[in-house]
Coordinates of C-alpha atoms (C1' of nucleotides) in Angstrom, one line a residue:
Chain A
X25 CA 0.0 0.0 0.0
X26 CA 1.2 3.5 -0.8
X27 CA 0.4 5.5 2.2
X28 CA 3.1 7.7 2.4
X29 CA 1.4 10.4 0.3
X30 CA -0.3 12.5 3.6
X31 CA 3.3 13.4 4.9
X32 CA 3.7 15.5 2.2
X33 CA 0.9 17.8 2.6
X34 CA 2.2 18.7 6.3
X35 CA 4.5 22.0 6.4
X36 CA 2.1 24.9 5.1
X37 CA -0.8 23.7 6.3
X38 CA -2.3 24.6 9.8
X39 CA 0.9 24.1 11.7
X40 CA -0.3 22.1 14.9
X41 CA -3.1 20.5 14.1
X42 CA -3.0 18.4 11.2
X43 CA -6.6 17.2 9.9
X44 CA -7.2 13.3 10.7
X45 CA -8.1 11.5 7.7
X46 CA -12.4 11.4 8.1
X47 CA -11.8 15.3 8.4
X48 CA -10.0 15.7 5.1
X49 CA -12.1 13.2 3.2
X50 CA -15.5 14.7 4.2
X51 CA -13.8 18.0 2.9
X52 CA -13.1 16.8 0.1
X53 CA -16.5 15.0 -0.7
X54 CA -18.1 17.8 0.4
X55 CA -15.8 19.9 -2.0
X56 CA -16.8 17.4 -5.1
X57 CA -21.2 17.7 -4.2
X58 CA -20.7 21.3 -4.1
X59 CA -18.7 21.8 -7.2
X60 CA -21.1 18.9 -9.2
X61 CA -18.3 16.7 -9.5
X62 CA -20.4 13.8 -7.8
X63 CA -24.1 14.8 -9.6
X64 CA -27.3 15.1 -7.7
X65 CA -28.8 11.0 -7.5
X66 CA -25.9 9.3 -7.7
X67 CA -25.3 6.4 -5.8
X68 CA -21.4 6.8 -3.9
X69 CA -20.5 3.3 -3.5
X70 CA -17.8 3.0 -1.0
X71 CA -15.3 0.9 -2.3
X72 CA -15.2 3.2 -5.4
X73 CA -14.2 5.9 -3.4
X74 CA -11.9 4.2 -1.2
X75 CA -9.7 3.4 -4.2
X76 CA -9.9 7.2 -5.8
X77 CA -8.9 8.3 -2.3
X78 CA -6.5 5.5 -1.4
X79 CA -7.8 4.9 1.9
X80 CA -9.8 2.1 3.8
X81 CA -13.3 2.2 4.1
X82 CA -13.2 3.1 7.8
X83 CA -12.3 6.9 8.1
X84 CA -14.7 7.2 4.3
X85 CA -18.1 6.0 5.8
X86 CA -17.1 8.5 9.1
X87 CA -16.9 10.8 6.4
X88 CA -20.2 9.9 5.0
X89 CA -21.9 9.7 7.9
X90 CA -20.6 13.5 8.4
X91 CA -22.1 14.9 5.2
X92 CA -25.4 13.0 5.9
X93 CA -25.7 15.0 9.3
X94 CA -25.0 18.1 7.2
X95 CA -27.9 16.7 4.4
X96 CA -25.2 16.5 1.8
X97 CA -25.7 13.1 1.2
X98 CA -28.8 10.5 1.9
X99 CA -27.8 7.4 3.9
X100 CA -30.0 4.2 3.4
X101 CA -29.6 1.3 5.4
X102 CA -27.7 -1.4 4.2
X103 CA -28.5 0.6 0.9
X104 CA -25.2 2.7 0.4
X105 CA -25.3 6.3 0.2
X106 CA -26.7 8.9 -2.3
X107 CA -25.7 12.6 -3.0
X108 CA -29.1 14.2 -1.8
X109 CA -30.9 15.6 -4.6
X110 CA -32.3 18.8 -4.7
X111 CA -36.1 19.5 -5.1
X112 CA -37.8 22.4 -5.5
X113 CA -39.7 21.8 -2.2
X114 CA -35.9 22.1 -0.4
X115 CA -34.8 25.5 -2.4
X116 CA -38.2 26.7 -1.1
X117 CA -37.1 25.6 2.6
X118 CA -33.9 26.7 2.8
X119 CA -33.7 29.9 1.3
X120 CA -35.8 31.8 3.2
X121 CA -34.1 30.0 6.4
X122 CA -31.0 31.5 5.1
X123 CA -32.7 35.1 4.1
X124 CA -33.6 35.1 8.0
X125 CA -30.1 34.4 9.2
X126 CA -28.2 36.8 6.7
X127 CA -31.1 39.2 7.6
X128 CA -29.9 39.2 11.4
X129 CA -26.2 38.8 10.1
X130 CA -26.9 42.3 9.0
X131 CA -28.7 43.8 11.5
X132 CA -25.6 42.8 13.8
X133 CA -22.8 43.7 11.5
X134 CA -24.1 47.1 10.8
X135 CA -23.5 47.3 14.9
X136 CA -20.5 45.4 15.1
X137 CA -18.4 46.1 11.8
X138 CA -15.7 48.5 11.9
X139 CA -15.4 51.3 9.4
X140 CA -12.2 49.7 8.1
X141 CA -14.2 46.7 7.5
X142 CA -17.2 48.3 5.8
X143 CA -14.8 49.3 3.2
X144 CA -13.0 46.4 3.2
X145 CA -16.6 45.1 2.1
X146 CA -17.4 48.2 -0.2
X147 CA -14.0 47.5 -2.2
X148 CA -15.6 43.7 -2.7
X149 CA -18.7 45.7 -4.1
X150 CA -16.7 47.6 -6.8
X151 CA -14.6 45.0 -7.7
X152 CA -17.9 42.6 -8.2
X153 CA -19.8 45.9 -10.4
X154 CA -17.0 45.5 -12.5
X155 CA -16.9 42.0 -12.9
X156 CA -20.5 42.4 -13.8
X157 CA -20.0 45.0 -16.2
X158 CA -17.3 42.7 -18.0
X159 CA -19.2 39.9 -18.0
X160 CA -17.4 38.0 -15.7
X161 CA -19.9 35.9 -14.0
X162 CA -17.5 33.2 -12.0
X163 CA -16.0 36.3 -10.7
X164 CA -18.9 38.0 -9.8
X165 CA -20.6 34.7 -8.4
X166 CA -17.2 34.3 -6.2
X167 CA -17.6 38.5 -4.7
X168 CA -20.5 38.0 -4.5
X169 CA -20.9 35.3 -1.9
X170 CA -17.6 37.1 -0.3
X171 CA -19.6 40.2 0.4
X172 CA -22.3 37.9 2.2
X173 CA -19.7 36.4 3.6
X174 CA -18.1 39.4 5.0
X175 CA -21.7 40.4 6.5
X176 CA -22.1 37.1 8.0
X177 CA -18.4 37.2 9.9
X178 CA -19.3 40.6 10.5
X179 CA -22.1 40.0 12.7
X180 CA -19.4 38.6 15.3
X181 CA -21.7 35.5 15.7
X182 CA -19.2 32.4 14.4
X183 CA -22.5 30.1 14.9
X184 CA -25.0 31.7 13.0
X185 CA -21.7 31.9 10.2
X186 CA -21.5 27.7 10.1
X187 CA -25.0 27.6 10.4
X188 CA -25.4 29.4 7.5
X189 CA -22.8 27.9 5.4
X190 CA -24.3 24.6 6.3
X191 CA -27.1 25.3 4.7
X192 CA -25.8 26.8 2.0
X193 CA -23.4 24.2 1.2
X194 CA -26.8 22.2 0.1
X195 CA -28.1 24.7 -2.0
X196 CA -24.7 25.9 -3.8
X197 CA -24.9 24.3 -7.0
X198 CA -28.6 26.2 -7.1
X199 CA -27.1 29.4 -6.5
X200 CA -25.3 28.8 -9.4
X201 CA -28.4 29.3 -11.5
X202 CA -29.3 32.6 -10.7
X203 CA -28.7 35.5 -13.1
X204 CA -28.9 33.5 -16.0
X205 CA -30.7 36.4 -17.5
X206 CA -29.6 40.1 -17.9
X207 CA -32.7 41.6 -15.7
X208 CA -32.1 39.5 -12.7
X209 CA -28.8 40.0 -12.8
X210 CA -28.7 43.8 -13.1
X211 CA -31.6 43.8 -10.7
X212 CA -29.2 41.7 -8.0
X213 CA -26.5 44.2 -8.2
X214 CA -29.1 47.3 -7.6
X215 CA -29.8 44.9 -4.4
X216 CA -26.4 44.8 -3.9
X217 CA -26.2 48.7 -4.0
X218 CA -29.2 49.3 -1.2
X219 CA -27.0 46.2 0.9
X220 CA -24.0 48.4 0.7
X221 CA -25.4 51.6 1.5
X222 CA -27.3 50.2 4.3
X223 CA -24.2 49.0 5.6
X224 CA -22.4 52.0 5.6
X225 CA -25.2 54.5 6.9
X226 CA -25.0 51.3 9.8
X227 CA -28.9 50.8 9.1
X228 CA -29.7 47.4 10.5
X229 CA -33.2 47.0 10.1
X230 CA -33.0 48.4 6.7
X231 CA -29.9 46.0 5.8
X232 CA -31.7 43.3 7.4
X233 CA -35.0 43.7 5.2
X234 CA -32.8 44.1 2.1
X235 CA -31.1 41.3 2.7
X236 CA -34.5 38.9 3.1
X237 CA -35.6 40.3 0.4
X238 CA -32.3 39.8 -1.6
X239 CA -33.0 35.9 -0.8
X240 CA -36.5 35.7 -1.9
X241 CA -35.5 37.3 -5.5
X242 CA -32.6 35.2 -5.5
X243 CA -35.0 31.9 -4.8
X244 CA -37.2 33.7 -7.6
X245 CA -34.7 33.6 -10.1
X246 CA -33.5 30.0 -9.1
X247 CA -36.9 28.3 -9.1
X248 CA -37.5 29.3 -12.9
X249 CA -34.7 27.1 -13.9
X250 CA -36.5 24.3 -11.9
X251 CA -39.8 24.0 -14.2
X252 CA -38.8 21.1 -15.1
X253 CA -37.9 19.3 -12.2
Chain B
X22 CA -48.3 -10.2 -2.6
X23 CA -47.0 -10.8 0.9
X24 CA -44.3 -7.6 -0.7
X25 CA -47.2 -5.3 -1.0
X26 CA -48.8 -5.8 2.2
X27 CA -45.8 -5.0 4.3
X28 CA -45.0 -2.0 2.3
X29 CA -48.7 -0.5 3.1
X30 CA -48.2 -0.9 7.0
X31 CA -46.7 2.5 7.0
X32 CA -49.1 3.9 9.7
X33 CA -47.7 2.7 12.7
X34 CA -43.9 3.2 14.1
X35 CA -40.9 2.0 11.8
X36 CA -41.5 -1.9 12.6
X37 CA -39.7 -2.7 9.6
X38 CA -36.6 0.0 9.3
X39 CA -34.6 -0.9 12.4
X40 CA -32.1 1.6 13.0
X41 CA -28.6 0.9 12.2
X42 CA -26.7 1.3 15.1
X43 CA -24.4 4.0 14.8
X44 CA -28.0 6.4 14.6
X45 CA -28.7 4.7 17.5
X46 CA -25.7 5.4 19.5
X47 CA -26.0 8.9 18.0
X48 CA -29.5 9.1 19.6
X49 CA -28.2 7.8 22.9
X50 CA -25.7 9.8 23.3
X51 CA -27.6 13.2 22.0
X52 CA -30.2 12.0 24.8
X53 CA -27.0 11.5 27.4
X54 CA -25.6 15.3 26.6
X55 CA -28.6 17.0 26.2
X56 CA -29.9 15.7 29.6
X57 CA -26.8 16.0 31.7
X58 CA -25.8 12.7 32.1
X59 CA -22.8 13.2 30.1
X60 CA -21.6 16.7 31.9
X61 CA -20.3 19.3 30.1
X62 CA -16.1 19.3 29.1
X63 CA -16.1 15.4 30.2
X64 CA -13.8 13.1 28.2
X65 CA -15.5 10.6 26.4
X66 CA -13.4 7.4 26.2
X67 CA -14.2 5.2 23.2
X68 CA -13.4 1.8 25.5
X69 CA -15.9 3.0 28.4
X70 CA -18.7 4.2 26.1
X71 CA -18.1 0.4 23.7
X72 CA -18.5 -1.0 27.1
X73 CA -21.2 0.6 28.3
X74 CA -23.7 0.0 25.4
X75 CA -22.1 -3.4 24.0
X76 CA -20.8 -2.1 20.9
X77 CA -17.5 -1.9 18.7
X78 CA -15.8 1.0 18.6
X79 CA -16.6 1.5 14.5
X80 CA -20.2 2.5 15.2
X81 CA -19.3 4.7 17.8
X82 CA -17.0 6.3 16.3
X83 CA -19.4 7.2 14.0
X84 CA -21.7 8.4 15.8
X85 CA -19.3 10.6 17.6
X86 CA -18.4 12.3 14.3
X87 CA -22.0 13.1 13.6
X88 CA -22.7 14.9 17.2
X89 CA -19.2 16.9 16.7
X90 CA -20.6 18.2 13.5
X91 CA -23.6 18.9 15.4
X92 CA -21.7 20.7 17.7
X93 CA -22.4 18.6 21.0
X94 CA -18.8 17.1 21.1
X95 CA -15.3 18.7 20.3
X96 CA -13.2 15.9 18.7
X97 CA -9.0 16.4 19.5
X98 CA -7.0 14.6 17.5
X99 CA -5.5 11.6 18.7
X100 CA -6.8 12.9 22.3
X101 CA -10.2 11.7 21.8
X102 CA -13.8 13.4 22.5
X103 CA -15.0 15.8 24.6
X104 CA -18.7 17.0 25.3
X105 CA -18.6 20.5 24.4
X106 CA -18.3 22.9 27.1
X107 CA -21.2 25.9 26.7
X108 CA -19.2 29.2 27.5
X109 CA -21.8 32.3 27.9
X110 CA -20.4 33.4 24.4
X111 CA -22.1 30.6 23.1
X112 CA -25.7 31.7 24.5
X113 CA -25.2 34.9 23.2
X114 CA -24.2 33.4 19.6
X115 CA -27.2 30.6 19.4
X116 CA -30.0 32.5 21.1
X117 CA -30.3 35.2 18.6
X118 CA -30.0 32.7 15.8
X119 CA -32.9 30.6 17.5
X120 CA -34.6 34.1 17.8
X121 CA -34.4 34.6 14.5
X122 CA -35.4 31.5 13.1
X123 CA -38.4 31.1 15.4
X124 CA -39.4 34.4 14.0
X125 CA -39.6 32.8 10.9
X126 CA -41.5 29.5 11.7
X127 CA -44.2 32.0 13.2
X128 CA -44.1 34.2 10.6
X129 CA -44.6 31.1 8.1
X130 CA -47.1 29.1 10.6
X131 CA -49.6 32.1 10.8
X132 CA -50.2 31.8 7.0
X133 CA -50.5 28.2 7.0
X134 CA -51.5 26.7 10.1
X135 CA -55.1 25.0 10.1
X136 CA -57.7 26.6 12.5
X137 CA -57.5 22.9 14.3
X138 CA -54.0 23.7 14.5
X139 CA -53.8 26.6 16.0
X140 CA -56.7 25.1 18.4
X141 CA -54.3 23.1 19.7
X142 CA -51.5 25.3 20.9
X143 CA -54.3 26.8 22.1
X144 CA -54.8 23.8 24.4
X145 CA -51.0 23.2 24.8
X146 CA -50.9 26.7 26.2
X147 CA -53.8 26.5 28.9
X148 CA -52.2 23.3 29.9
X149 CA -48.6 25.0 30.3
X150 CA -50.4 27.7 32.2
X151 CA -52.1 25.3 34.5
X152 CA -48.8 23.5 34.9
X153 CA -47.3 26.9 35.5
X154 CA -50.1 27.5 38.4
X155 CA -49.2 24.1 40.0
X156 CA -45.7 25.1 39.6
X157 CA -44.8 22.1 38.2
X158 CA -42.0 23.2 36.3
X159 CA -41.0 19.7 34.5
X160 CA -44.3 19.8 32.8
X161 CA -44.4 23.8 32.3
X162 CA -40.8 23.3 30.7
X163 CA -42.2 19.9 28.1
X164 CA -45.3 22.0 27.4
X165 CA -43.4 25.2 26.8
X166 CA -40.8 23.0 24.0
X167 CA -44.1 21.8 22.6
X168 CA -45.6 24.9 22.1
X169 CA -42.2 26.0 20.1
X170 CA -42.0 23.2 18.2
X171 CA -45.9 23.2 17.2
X172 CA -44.9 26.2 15.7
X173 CA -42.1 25.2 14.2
X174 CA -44.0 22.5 12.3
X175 CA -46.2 24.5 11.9
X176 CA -44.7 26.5 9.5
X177 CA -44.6 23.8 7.2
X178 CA -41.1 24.6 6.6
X179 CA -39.2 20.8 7.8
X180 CA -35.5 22.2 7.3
X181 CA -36.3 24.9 9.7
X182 CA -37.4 22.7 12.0
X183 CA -34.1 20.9 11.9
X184 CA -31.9 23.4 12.0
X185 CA -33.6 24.9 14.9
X186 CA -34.1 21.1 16.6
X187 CA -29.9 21.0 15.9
X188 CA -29.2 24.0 17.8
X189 CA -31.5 23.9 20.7
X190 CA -30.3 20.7 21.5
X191 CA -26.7 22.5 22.5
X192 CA -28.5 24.5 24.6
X193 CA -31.0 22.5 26.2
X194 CA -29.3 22.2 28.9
X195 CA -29.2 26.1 29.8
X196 CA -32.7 26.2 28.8
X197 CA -33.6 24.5 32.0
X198 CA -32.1 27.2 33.8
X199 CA -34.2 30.1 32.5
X200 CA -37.1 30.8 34.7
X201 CA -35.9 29.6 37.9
X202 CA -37.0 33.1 39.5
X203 CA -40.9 33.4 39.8
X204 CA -40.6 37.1 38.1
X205 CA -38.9 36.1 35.0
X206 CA -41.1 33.0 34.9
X207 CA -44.4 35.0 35.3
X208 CA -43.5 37.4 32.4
X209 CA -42.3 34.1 30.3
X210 CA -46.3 33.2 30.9
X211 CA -47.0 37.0 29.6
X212 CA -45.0 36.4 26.0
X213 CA -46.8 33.2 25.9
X214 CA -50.3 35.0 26.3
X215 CA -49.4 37.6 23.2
X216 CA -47.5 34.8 21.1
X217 CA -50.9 32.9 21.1
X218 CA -52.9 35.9 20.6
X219 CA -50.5 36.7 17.6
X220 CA -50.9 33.6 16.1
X221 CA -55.2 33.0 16.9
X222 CA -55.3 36.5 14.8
X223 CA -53.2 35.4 12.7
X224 CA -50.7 38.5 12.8
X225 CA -47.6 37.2 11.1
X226 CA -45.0 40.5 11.5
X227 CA -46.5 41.0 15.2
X228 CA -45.8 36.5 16.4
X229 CA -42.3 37.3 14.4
X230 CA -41.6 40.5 16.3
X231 CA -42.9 39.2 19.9
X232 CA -40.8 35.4 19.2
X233 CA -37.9 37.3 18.8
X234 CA -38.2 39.3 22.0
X235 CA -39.1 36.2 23.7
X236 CA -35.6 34.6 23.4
X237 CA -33.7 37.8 23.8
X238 CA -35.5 37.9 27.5
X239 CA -34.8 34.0 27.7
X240 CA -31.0 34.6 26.9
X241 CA -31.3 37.3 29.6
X242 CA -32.7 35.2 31.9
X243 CA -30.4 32.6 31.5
X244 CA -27.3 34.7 31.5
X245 CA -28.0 35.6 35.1
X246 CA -26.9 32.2 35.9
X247 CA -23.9 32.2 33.9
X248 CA -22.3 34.9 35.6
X249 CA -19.7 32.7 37.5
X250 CA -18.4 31.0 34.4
Chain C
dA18 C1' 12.9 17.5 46.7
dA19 C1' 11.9 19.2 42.2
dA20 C1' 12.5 18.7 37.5
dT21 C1' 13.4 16.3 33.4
dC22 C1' 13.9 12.6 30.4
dT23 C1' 12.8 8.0 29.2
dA24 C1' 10.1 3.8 29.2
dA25 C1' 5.7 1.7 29.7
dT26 C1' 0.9 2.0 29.3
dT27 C1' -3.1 3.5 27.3
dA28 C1' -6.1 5.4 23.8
dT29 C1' -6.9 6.6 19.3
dG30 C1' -6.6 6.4 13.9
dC31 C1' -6.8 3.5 10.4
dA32 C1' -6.8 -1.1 7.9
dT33 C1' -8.5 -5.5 7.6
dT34 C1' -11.7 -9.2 8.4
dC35 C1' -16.1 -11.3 9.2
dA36 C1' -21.2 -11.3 8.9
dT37 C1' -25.3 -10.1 6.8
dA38 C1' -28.5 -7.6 3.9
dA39 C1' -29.3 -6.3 -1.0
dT40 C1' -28.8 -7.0 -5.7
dT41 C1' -28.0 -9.6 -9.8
dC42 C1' -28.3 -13.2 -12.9
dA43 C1' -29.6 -17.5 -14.4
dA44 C1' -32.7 -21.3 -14.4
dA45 C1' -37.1 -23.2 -14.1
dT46 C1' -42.0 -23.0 -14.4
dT47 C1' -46.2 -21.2 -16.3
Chain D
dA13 C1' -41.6 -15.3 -23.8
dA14 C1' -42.4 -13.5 -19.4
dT15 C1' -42.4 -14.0 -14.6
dT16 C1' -40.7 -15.8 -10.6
dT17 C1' -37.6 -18.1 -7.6
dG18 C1' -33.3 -19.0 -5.7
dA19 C1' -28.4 -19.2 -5.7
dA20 C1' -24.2 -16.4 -6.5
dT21 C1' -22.2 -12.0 -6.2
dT22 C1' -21.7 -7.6 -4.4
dA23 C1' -21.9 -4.0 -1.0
dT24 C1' -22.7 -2.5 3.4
dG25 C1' -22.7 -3.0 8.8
dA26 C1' -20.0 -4.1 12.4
dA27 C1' -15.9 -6.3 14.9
dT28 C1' -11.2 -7.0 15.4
dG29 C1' -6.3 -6.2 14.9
dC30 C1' -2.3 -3.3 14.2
dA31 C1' 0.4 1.1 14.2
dT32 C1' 1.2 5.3 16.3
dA33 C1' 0.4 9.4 19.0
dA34 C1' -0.5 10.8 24.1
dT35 C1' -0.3 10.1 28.6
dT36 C1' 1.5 8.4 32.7
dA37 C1' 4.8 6.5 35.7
dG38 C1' 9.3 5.8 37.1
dA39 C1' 14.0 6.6 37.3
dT40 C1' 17.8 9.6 37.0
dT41 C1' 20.0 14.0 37.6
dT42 C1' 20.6 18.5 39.5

DNA sequence: AAATCTAATTATGCATTCATAATTCAAATT
DNA sequence: AATTTGAATTATGAATGCATAATTAGATTT
């Protein structure tokens, strides 16, 4: 057996604490259902994966069992497990469960931020109206959920952060979807406009109703590219 | 044939489905934490806990990697598990979060709870009031969760539920705490009073607005009895 | 006596093995 | 030919074994 390849990996990463092998795998499968490398319905039998990862099947179903209890992946007994597919019923669940929690991510941040960070945030803004204006959707998908993400560690409130990126580790290939279309798009960044003005005039409530509302367009847009489903 | 009829007992529990054991262990040990049995910041030996149920360490193992990444155990590596200790940081992180998504679930559940539904919270809540009367506290405290989670379901929204379900059950043990003092406990009864009224009139904004006050005098209440940690 | 270093013990991480449920495929019956 | 039954295969659930990191105990030194 070639195990020798994790020694490598050891000097630039966290210095002290290097990850234990059900930590990095779960990552990593977590990593390949976000990105679409493992589609929606498929079956992940375990012994396929233990040979792409090199590793027993031990520290790969802790991993598994992991991204069930994060709804990544759908566990049936003696049955194997299956990426969790998406319905239309879930996008309608989670996003306004996450509109509610970036909604009191920004009433706190508008309390807690510092000015430095507020521009540190408003720079993110620029930078993603001009990937918008080239074009540039990866780019703009990638500032984007940095801004969001900037509100969210804003608040001060690490919990309500991992809850929230729990939840929207399940919906991230969704996300994906929105602002297929030109209106939508342009509309999201005039959102984005009233989100960062909010911020800096330090109006929660206001930021906080933008932001809910920001979601529920956002679940808009997403659920017209799920007709079909 | 004989196929058919099994399928179509679905009414009663989950004769059929046993539970695999590592959800079971999972459950256990959720039930352990959340009530105390397991104190808070107390190693969790693999050997004991194998022991102790009549397991192998595999399933356990597992099941201790689902309740870290629910929070209620801190995993250090190659040092074993620990039952996560609550610091008063941690209140002040979940509460609002809880706040916020309960706001939700009544938000939701005034538009699309049943009359019949609503009838009984109504009866869940005379009950908790009798109980609070009696001052029977055990029951008050079951009734009081019930009345929450009737809510909860009753917003139709099931992820919400979970998510909420996931991080009350770090606090649960505080939660027992809060109205120990027969002031705090006779305004908790007051909230309760308006949250049903809210929700018989059907006043979305006003259950939203008056849930989210609720917990912030709940974390309040609580807090009092952190103040030696 | 206190501190430190080393050896022994213990506990954990991971691999392997065993047992059992599920699936597949072929054969037999209608 | 289609359906069904049953054996063979495969995959998963769980237990055991092995290697290594932590912890503890003891001995040696200052």
């Amino acid at each position: 057996m070639l195990m020798d390849a994790n020694s490598t990996t050891e000097a630039m990463a966290s210095p002290i604490s290097r990850r234990s092998l059900h930590e990095e795998l779960a990552a990593r499968l977590r990593d390949m259902i976000v990105e679409g490398a493992l589609p929606a319905g498929r079956k992940v039998p375990e012994r396929e994966l233990c040979e792409t990862f090199g590793v027993s099947r031990t520290p790969l179903r802790e991993a598994l069992k992991v991204l069930a209890s994060e709804g990544l992946v759908t566990l049936n007994q003696n049955r194997g497990a299956c990426v969790t597919a998406l319905t239309r019923a879930d996008l309608e669940e989670v996003f306004p469960i996450m509109g509610a929690l970036e909604a009191l991510s920004g009433s706190l941040a508008c309390a807690r931020m510092s000015d430095a960070e507020i521009e540190a945030v408003a720079a993110l803004h620029d930078q993603m109206v001009r990937s918008f204006e080239a074009g540039d959707r990866p780019t703009y998908f990638k500032l984007n959920q940095a801004i969001h993400r900037a509100i969210l560690l804003g608040s001060g409130n690490a919990t309500l952060g991992a809850t929230h990126q729990m939840l929207a580790g399940r919906i991230h290939r969704a996300r994906y979807m929105a602002n297929d279309d030109a209106a939508r798009w342009r509309a999201a960044i005039e959102e984005h406009e009233h989100i960062l003005a909010a911020l800096q005039s330090r109006n929660g409530p206001r930021l906080a109703a933008i932001l809910s509302d920001h979601l529920r367009n956002k679940l808009a847009s997403v659920m017209r590219h799920f007709t079909e489903d």
